[in-house]
Tab-separated table of C-alpha atoms in Angstrom:
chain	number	residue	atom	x	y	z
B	1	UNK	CA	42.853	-113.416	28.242
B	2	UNK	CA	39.724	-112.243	27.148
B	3	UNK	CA	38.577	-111.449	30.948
B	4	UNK	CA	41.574	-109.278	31.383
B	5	UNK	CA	40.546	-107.683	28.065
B	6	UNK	CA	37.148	-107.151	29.213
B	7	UNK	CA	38.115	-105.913	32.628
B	8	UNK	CA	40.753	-103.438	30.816
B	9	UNK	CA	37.779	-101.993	28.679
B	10	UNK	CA	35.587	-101.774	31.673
B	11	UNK	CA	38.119	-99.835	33.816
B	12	UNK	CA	38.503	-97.356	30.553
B	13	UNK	CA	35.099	-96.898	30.320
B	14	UNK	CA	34.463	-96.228	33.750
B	15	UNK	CA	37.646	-93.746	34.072
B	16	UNK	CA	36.117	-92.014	31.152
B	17	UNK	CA	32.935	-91.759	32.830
B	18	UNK	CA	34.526	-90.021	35.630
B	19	UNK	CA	36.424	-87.683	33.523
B	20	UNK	CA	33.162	-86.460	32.475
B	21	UNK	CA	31.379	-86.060	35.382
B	22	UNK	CA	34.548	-84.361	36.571
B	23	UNK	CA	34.631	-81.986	33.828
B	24	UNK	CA	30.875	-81.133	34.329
B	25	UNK	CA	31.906	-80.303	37.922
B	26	UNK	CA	34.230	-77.960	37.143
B	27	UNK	CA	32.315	-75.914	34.792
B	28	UNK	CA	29.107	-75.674	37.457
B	29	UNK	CA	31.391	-74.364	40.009
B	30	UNK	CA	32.900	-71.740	37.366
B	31	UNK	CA	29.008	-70.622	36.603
B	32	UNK	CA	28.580	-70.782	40.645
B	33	UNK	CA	32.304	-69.029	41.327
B	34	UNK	CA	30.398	-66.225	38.301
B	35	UNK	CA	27.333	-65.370	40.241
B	36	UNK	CA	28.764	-65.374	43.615
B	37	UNK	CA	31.239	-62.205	41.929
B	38	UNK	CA	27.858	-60.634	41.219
B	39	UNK	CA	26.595	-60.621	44.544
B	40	UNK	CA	27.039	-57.702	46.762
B	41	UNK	CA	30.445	-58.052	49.138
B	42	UNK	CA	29.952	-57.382	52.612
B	43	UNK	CA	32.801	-55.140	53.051
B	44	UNK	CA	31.568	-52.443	50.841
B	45	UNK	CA	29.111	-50.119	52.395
B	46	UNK	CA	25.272	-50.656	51.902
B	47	UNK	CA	23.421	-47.820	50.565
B	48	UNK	CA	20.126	-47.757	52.255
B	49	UNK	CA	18.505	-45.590	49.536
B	50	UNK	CA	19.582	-44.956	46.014
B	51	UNK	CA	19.069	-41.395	46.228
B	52	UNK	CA	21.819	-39.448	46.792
B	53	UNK	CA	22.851	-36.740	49.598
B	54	UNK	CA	21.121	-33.264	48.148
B	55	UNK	CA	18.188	-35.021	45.999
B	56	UNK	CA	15.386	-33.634	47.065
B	57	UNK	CA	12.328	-36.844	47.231
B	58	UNK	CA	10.100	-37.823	45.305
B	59	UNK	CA	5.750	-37.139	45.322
B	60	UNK	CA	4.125	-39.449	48.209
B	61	UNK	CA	0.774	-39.191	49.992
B	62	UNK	CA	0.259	-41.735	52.450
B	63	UNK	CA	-1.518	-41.382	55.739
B	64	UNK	CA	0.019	-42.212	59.501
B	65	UNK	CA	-1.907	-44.682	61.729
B	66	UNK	CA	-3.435	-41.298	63.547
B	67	UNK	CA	-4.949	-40.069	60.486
B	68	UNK	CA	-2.247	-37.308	60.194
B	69	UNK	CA	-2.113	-37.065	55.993
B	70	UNK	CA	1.790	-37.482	55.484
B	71	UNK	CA	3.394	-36.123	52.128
B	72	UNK	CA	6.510	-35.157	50.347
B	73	UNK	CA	5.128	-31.385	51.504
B	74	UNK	CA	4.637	-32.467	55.036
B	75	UNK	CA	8.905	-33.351	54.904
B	76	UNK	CA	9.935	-29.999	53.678
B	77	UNK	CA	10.940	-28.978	57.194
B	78	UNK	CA	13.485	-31.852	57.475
B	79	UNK	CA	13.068	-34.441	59.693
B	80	UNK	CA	13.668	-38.223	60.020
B	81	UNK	CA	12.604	-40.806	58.558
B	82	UNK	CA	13.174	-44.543	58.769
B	83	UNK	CA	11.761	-47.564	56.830
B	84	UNK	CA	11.265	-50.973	58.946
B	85	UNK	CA	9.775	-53.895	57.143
B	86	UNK	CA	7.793	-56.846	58.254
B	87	UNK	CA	10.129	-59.486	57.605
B	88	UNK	CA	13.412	-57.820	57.801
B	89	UNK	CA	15.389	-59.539	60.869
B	90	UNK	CA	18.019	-56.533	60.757
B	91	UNK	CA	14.603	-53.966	61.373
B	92	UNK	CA	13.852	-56.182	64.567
B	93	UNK	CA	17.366	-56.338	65.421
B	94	UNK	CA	18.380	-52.722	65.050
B	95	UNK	CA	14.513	-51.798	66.652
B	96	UNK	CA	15.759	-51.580	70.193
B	97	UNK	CA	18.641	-49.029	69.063
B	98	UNK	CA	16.546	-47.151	67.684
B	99	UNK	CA	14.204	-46.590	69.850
B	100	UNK	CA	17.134	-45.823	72.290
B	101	UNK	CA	18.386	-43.210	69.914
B	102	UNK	CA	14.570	-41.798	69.657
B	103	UNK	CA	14.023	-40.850	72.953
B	104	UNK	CA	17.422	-39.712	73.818
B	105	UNK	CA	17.303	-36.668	70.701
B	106	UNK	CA	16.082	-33.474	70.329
B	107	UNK	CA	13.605	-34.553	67.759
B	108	UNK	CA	10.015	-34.010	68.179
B	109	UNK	CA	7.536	-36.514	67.152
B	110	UNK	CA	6.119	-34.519	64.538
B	111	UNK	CA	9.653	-34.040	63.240
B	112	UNK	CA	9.759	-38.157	62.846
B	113	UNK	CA	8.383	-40.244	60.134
B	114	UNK	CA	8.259	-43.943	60.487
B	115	UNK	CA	7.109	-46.688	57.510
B	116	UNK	CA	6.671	-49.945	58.527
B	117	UNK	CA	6.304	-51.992	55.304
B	118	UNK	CA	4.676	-55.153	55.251
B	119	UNK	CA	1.604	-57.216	56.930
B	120	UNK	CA	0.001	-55.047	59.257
B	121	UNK	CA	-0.281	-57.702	61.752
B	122	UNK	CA	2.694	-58.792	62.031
B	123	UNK	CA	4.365	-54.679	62.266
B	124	UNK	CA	2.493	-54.374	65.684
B	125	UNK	CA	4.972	-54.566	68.484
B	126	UNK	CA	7.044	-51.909	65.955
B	127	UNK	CA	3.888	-50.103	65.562
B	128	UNK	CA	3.386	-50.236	69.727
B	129	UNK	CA	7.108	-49.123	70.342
B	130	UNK	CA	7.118	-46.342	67.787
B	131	UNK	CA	4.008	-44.414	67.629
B	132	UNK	CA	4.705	-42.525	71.053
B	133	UNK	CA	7.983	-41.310	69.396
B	134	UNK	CA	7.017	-40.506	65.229
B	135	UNK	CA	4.576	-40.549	62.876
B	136	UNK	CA	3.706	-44.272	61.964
B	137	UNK	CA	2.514	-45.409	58.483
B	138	UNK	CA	1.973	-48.471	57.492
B	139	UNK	CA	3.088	-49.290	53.667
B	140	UNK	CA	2.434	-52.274	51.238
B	141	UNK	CA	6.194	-53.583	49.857
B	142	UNK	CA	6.916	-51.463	47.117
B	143	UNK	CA	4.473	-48.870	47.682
B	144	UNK	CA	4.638	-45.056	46.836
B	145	UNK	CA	6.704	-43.735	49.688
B	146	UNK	CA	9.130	-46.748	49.248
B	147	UNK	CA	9.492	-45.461	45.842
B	148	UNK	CA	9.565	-42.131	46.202
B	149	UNK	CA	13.058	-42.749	48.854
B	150	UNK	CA	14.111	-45.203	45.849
B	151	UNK	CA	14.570	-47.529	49.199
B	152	UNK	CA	17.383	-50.037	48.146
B	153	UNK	CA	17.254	-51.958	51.693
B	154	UNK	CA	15.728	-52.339	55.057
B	155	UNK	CA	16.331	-50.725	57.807
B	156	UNK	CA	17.062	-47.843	56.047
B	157	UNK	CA	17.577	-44.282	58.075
B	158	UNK	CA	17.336	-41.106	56.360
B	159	UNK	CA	17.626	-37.223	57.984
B	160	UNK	CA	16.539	-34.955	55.552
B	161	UNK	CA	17.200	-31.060	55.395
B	162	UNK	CA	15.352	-27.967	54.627
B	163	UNK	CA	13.287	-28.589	50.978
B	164	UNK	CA	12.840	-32.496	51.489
B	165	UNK	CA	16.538	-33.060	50.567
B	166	UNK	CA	18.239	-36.329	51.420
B	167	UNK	CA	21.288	-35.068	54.115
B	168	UNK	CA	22.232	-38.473	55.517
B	169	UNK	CA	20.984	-41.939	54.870
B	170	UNK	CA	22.104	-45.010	56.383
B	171	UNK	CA	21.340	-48.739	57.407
B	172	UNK	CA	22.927	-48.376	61.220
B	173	UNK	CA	20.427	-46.045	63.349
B	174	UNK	CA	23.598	-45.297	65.708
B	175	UNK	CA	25.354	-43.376	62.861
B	176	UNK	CA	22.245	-40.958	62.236
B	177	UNK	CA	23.692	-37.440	62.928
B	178	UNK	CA	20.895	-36.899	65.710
B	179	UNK	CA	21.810	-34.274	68.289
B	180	UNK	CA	21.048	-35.334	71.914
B	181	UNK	CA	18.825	-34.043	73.934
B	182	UNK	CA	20.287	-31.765	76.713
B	183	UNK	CA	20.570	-33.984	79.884
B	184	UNK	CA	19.503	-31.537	83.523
């Protein structure tokens, strides 16, 4: 009798061991089911700057990889401008589009501002595929001009008007409001 007792005991302890590890499993996925609500969904729009259309940009000096000094002042005509980092596999993906959307617009080089953030070494084949098309400048992470956009992601796409003020911004370089160049 005393080995059924002891097995009974054993069996109680043991289910009330489980109960416990089963509990603590349930609260760690609550905490888990908690942060995953504060993540970003992927269904809501990205905003590739936290500027908003009609802000005008912040102060930047920075200079391109032709010496050209490029400032908030130098943007006051409008223009495009596009941020492309390093080790962002959406920049190298959306690169070739780009590109595409480049050379087939009305836009002059002069009116087209590239930063490439990150290790200069590894921005070279962007460097090499842009710098016949824009102005290139090469930026640490978080440096002034990435700042003065308030960049919130990467790639981000912004066509500014008249006064340096933000017209358009966006993630997609297909959506840009570009105007094609006249086909003969």
């Amino acid at each position: 009798m005393t080995v059924l007792a002891i097995a009974v005991v054993f069996v109680g302890l043991l289910c009330l061991l489980n109960l416990l590890f089963t509990l603590g499993v349930i609260r760690r996925l609550r905490q888990h089911t908690e942060q995953l609500a504060k993540l970003p969904r992927v269904d809501e729009p990205m905003e590739p700057i936290k500027l908003p259309t009609g802000a005008e940009i912040g102060e930047f000096s920075a200079t391109a990889t032709d010496g050209t000094e490029v400032t908030d002042g130098t943007l006051r005509n409008g223009g495009l401008v596009a941020f492309l980092s390093a080790t962002c596999p959406a920049c190298a993906e959306q690169l070739p589009v780009f590109v595409e959307r480049l050379k087939s617009s009305r836009l002059k080089r002069d009116e087209t501002y590239v930063f490439l953030i990150g290790d200069e070494a590894k921005l070279e084949t962007m460097k090499a595929q842009l710098t016949p098309l824009a102005r290139v400048v090469l930026q640490p992470h978080g440096g002034p001009v990435t700042k003065a956009f308030q960049v919130a992601a990467f790639p981000s796409f912004v066509m500014l008007d008249k006064g340096a003020r933000v017209a358009a911004s966006t993630v997609f370089p297909d959506e840009l409001p570009i105007a094609a160049a006249a086909t003969a």
